[in-house]
Amino acid sequence: MIKHYQSVQFNIALIEDCTPEDRHILQEKFDINQYVFDYIDDEYELSRAELMGNEAQALFVMRFPTNDPFTAQPLTILLDHHQLFLFVFHHMDNLTQYIKNTISDYNDNSINFILKLIFHISAEYIKLCTSLSQNIKQIEQTTNRLTQHSNIENFQRIILIDRQILGIKTDILDNLRCVTDIKEAEPDDIRTLPSVDRQLLHRTHIETQQASRMVRILNERTTQLREVYDHLLANRLNNIMRFLTVWSLLFSIPNIISSFYGMNIHLPFAHFRYIWVILFLIPVIVIWIGYTYLKHNYTTK
């Protein structure tokens, strides 16, 4: 679906989930090259910046976090003189709404608008990293008062957070490489930009670098937390196995003693009237002695 917007200095065509009909209209009306649609159709396209030697024509692809916490999709930006094409997917509601709100009263040039879009993408990743940092902090605060249930629950939360961090880490690094390519473009191309745009490009580069540092720190924190919970769960498993081993050893004593008196041979005190009491007390005493010995010598202090 194609929606058209107009600002003071340029026009915008916002295309959401580009269909074959939309593609036909764009090719017929705006003469867009086929290679552009190759970027649009690929939801896994990496970030890139292709400058055409001047600010009149350029192609940008930036990864943007979607409503699904584990995925991101590309925003494809095509600048052709005074016409700007933005290709988005339906899961990018936040970005689509930001574009609509920004273009309503926009007075700057198209390059400035593109840089603001890229800055907004980096800011969204920082917000996402901040949210993940708060979730990690909650898990860290409960580490000192863990129970069996909280161990398993927190370990599952760490795995989900770690999956999300690994996904956005790749996307942020791709976006950082793209912004770096723009910043390190031909000097003549950068000098032709107004000072406001150059400052915005510098801020965008810093913002993207900050997002990259934040996600790297988050990755280190989740790795450390995962190792802690690995040790906690391993220790619990060891305690369970030790408990089962000790009690299986202790409860084997009555079987050993009773098995002797279950044989069809003559044994001492076999015909004694109260032999059953003795056979009951002996295992109890032996079990108590064994339990006391194991508790004092093999229990972790």
Coordinates of C-alpha atoms in Angstrom, one line a residue:
M1 CA 0.0 0.0 0.0
I2 CA 1.4 3.4 -1.1
K3 CA 0.7 6.6 0.9
H4 CA 1.9 9.9 -0.4
Y5 CA 2.9 12.8 1.8
Q6 CA 4.3 16.3 1.0
S7 CA 6.6 18.6 2.8
V8 CA 7.9 22.0 1.9
Q9 CA 11.0 20.8 0.1
F10 CA 10.3 17.2 -0.9
N11 CA 7.7 14.5 -1.4
I12 CA 7.4 11.2 0.4
A13 CA 6.0 7.9 -0.7
L14 CA 5.5 5.5 2.2
I15 CA 5.1 1.9 1.0
E16 CA 4.1 -0.7 3.6
D17 CA 4.5 -4.4 2.6
C18 CA 5.2 -3.6 -1.1
T19 CA 3.0 -5.7 -3.3
P20 CA 3.4 -6.6 -7.0
E21 CA 0.8 -3.9 -7.8
D22 CA 2.7 -1.3 -5.8
R23 CA 5.9 -2.3 -7.6
H24 CA 4.2 -1.9 -11.0
I25 CA 3.0 1.6 -10.0
L26 CA 6.4 2.6 -8.8
Q27 CA 8.2 1.4 -11.9
E28 CA 5.7 3.0 -14.2
K29 CA 5.3 6.4 -12.4
F30 CA 8.8 6.9 -10.9
D31 CA 11.0 4.6 -13.0
I32 CA 12.6 2.8 -10.0
N33 CA 15.3 0.3 -10.9
Q34 CA 14.7 -3.4 -10.4
Y35 CA 17.7 -3.8 -8.1
V36 CA 15.9 -1.6 -5.5
F37 CA 13.1 -4.1 -5.2
D38 CA 15.6 -6.9 -4.5
Y39 CA 16.5 -5.1 -1.2
I40 CA 12.8 -4.5 -0.4
D41 CA 11.8 -8.2 -0.8
D42 CA 14.4 -9.5 1.6
E43 CA 13.3 -9.2 5.2
Y44 CA 16.9 -10.3 6.3
E45 CA 18.7 -7.6 4.2
L46 CA 21.7 -6.2 6.1
S47 CA 22.2 -2.5 6.7
R48 CA 23.9 -0.6 3.9
A49 CA 24.5 2.8 2.4
E50 CA 25.0 3.4 -1.3
L51 CA 25.7 7.0 -2.2
M52 CA 25.4 7.9 -5.8
G53 CA 28.1 10.6 -5.8
N54 CA 25.8 13.4 -4.8
E55 CA 23.1 14.1 -2.3
A56 CA 20.4 13.8 -5.0
Q57 CA 20.4 10.0 -5.2
A58 CA 21.1 7.5 -2.4
L59 CA 19.9 4.2 -1.1
F60 CA 20.0 3.3 2.6
V61 CA 18.9 0.1 4.4
M62 CA 18.7 0.2 8.2
R63 CA 17.5 -2.6 10.6
F64 CA 14.7 -1.6 12.9
P65 CA 13.3 -3.6 15.9
T66 CA 9.8 -4.9 15.3
N67 CA 6.9 -5.7 17.6
D68 CA 8.4 -9.2 17.9
P69 CA 11.1 -8.9 20.5
F70 CA 13.3 -11.4 18.7
T71 CA 13.3 -10.0 15.2
A72 CA 14.1 -6.9 13.3
Q73 CA 13.3 -5.9 9.7
P74 CA 14.9 -3.5 7.2
L75 CA 13.8 0.0 6.5
T76 CA 14.7 0.8 2.9
I77 CA 15.2 4.5 2.0
L78 CA 15.5 5.5 -1.6
L79 CA 16.2 9.2 -2.3
D80 CA 15.7 10.3 -5.9
H81 CA 16.2 14.1 -6.2
H82 CA 13.1 15.6 -4.4
Q83 CA 11.3 12.3 -4.1
L84 CA 11.8 10.1 -1.0
F85 CA 10.6 6.5 -0.9
L86 CA 10.3 4.6 2.4
F87 CA 9.7 0.9 2.3
V88 CA 8.5 -0.6 5.6
F89 CA 6.9 -3.8 6.8
H90 CA 3.6 -4.1 8.8
H91 CA 5.4 -5.1 12.0
M92 CA 7.2 -1.7 12.1
D93 CA 4.2 0.2 13.6
N94 CA 6.3 2.5 15.8
L95 CA 8.5 3.6 12.9
T96 CA 5.5 4.1 10.6
Q97 CA 3.8 6.3 13.2
Y98 CA 7.0 8.3 13.8
I99 CA 7.3 9.0 10.0
K100 CA 3.6 10.1 9.8
N101 CA 4.0 12.4 12.8
T102 CA 7.3 13.9 11.7
I103 CA 6.3 14.6 8.1
S104 CA 3.2 16.5 9.0
D105 CA 5.0 19.8 9.7
Y106 CA 8.5 19.2 8.4
N107 CA 10.4 22.1 6.8
D108 CA 13.9 20.8 6.4
N109 CA 15.5 19.0 3.4
S110 CA 15.3 15.3 2.6
I111 CA 18.8 14.5 3.9
N112 CA 18.0 16.0 7.3
F113 CA 14.8 13.8 7.3
I114 CA 16.8 10.7 6.5
L115 CA 19.3 11.4 9.3
K116 CA 16.5 12.0 11.8
L117 CA 15.0 8.6 10.8
I118 CA 18.4 6.9 11.4
F119 CA 18.8 8.8 14.7
H120 CA 15.3 7.6 15.7
I121 CA 16.3 4.0 14.9
S122 CA 19.4 4.2 17.1
A123 CA 17.3 5.8 19.9
E124 CA 14.8 2.9 19.7
Y125 CA 17.6 0.4 20.1
I126 CA 18.9 2.4 23.1
K127 CA 15.3 2.2 24.6
L128 CA 15.2 -1.5 24.0
C129 CA 18.7 -2.0 25.6
T130 CA 17.5 0.1 28.6
S131 CA 14.4 -2.1 29.0
L132 CA 16.6 -5.3 28.8
S133 CA 19.0 -3.8 31.4
Q134 CA 16.1 -3.3 33.8
N135 CA 15.0 -6.9 33.3
I136 CA 18.6 -8.1 34.0
K137 CA 18.8 -5.9 37.1
Q138 CA 15.6 -7.5 38.5
I139 CA 17.2 -10.9 38.0
E140 CA 20.4 -9.8 39.7
Q141 CA 18.5 -8.4 42.7
T142 CA 16.8 -11.8 43.3
T143 CA 20.0 -13.7 43.2
N144 CA 20.5 -13.5 47.0
R145 CA 17.1 -15.0 47.8
L146 CA 16.7 -17.8 45.4
T147 CA 14.5 -20.8 45.7
Q148 CA 14.1 -23.8 43.5
H149 CA 11.3 -22.3 41.5
S150 CA 13.0 -18.9 41.1
N151 CA 16.2 -20.6 40.0
I152 CA 14.5 -22.2 37.0
E153 CA 12.3 -19.2 36.3
N154 CA 15.2 -16.8 36.2
F155 CA 17.3 -19.1 34.2
Q156 CA 14.6 -19.3 31.5
R157 CA 14.3 -15.5 31.6
I158 CA 18.1 -15.1 31.1
I159 CA 18.0 -17.4 28.1
L160 CA 15.2 -15.4 26.5
I161 CA 17.0 -12.1 27.2
D162 CA 20.2 -13.5 25.8
R163 CA 18.5 -14.6 22.6
Q164 CA 17.1 -11.1 22.2
I165 CA 20.5 -9.5 22.9
L166 CA 22.3 -11.7 20.3
G167 CA 19.7 -10.6 17.7
I168 CA 19.8 -6.9 18.3
K169 CA 23.6 -7.0 18.7
T170 CA 24.0 -8.0 15.1
D171 CA 21.5 -5.4 13.9
I172 CA 23.1 -2.6 15.9
L173 CA 26.5 -3.4 14.6
D174 CA 25.2 -3.5 11.0
N175 CA 23.6 -0.1 11.6
L176 CA 26.8 1.3 13.1
R177 CA 28.7 0.2 10.0
C178 CA 26.2 1.8 7.8
V179 CA 26.3 5.1 9.7
T180 CA 30.1 5.0 9.7
D181 CA 30.0 4.5 5.9
I182 CA 27.8 7.6 5.6
K183 CA 30.1 9.6 7.9
E184 CA 33.2 8.5 6.1
A185 CA 31.8 9.2 2.6
E186 CA 33.6 11.3 0.1
P187 CA 34.7 14.6 1.7
D188 CA 33.0 16.6 -1.0
D189 CA 29.7 14.9 -0.3
I190 CA 29.9 15.7 3.4
R191 CA 31.1 19.3 2.9
T192 CA 28.1 20.1 0.7
L193 CA 25.7 19.3 3.6
P194 CA 24.5 22.1 5.8
S195 CA 26.2 22.5 9.2
V196 CA 22.9 21.4 10.9
D197 CA 22.9 18.1 8.9
R198 CA 26.6 17.5 9.6
Q199 CA 26.0 18.0 13.4
L200 CA 23.0 15.6 13.2
L201 CA 25.1 13.0 11.4
H202 CA 27.7 13.3 14.1
R203 CA 25.0 12.9 16.8
T204 CA 23.6 9.9 15.0
H205 CA 27.0 8.3 14.8
I206 CA 27.5 8.8 18.6
E207 CA 24.0 7.5 19.3
T208 CA 24.6 4.4 17.3
Q209 CA 28.0 3.8 19.0
Q210 CA 26.3 4.2 22.4
A211 CA 23.7 1.5 21.4
S212 CA 26.6 -0.7 20.4
R213 CA 28.4 -0.3 23.7
M214 CA 25.1 -0.9 25.7
V215 CA 24.3 -4.1 23.9
R216 CA 27.9 -5.3 24.4
I217 CA 27.7 -4.7 28.1
L218 CA 24.3 -6.4 28.3
N219 CA 25.8 -9.4 26.5
E220 CA 28.6 -9.6 29.1
R221 CA 26.1 -9.3 32.0
T222 CA 23.8 -12.1 30.7
T223 CA 26.8 -14.3 30.1
Q224 CA 27.9 -13.8 33.7
L225 CA 24.4 -14.4 35.0
R226 CA 24.0 -17.5 32.9
E227 CA 27.3 -18.9 34.3
V228 CA 26.0 -18.2 37.9
Y229 CA 22.8 -20.0 37.3
D230 CA 24.6 -22.8 35.6
H231 CA 26.6 -23.3 38.8
L232 CA 23.5 -23.0 41.0
L233 CA 21.6 -25.6 39.0
A234 CA 24.6 -27.9 38.9
N235 CA 25.0 -27.6 42.7
R236 CA 21.4 -28.4 43.2
L237 CA 21.7 -31.5 41.0
N238 CA 24.7 -32.6 42.9
N239 CA 22.9 -32.2 46.2
I240 CA 20.0 -34.2 44.9
M241 CA 22.3 -37.0 43.8
R242 CA 24.1 -36.9 47.1
F243 CA 20.8 -37.1 49.0
L244 CA 19.6 -40.1 46.9
T245 CA 23.0 -41.9 47.3
V246 CA 23.2 -41.5 51.1
W247 CA 19.6 -42.7 51.7
S248 CA 19.8 -45.5 49.2
L249 CA 23.0 -46.6 51.1
L250 CA 21.3 -46.3 54.5
F251 CA 18.1 -48.1 53.5
S252 CA 20.1 -51.0 52.1
I253 CA 21.1 -52.0 55.7
P254 CA 17.7 -53.4 56.7
N255 CA 17.6 -55.5 53.5
I256 CA 21.0 -56.9 54.3
I257 CA 20.1 -57.9 57.8
S258 CA 16.6 -59.2 57.0
S259 CA 17.8 -61.2 54.1
F260 CA 20.0 -63.3 56.4
Y261 CA 17.0 -64.3 58.5
G262 CA 14.9 -64.9 55.4
M263 CA 17.1 -67.9 54.5
N264 CA 16.0 -71.5 55.0
I265 CA 19.0 -72.3 57.3
H266 CA 19.6 -72.3 61.0
L267 CA 20.8 -68.9 62.3
P268 CA 21.5 -67.7 65.8
F269 CA 18.4 -66.5 67.8
A270 CA 16.2 -67.6 64.9
H271 CA 13.7 -69.2 67.4
F272 CA 14.0 -66.5 70.0
R273 CA 10.6 -65.0 70.9
Y274 CA 11.6 -61.4 70.5
I275 CA 13.9 -61.7 67.5
W276 CA 11.7 -59.5 65.4
V277 CA 12.3 -56.6 67.9
I278 CA 16.0 -57.1 67.6
L279 CA 15.8 -57.2 63.8
F280 CA 13.8 -54.0 63.9
L281 CA 16.1 -52.2 66.3
I282 CA 19.4 -53.2 64.8
P283 CA 18.7 -51.5 61.4
V284 CA 17.3 -48.4 63.0
I285 CA 20.4 -48.1 65.2
V286 CA 22.8 -48.8 62.3
I287 CA 20.9 -46.3 60.1
W288 CA 21.1 -43.6 62.8
I289 CA 24.8 -44.2 63.3
G290 CA 25.5 -44.1 59.6
Y291 CA 23.4 -41.0 59.1
T292 CA 25.2 -39.2 62.0
Y293 CA 28.6 -40.1 60.6
L294 CA 27.8 -39.0 57.1
K295 CA 26.2 -35.8 58.3
H296 CA 29.2 -34.8 60.3
N297 CA 31.9 -35.8 57.9
Y298 CA 30.4 -35.3 54.4
T299 CA 28.0 -32.4 54.7
T300 CA 29.1 -29.1 53.2
K301 CA 29.6 -26.5 55.9

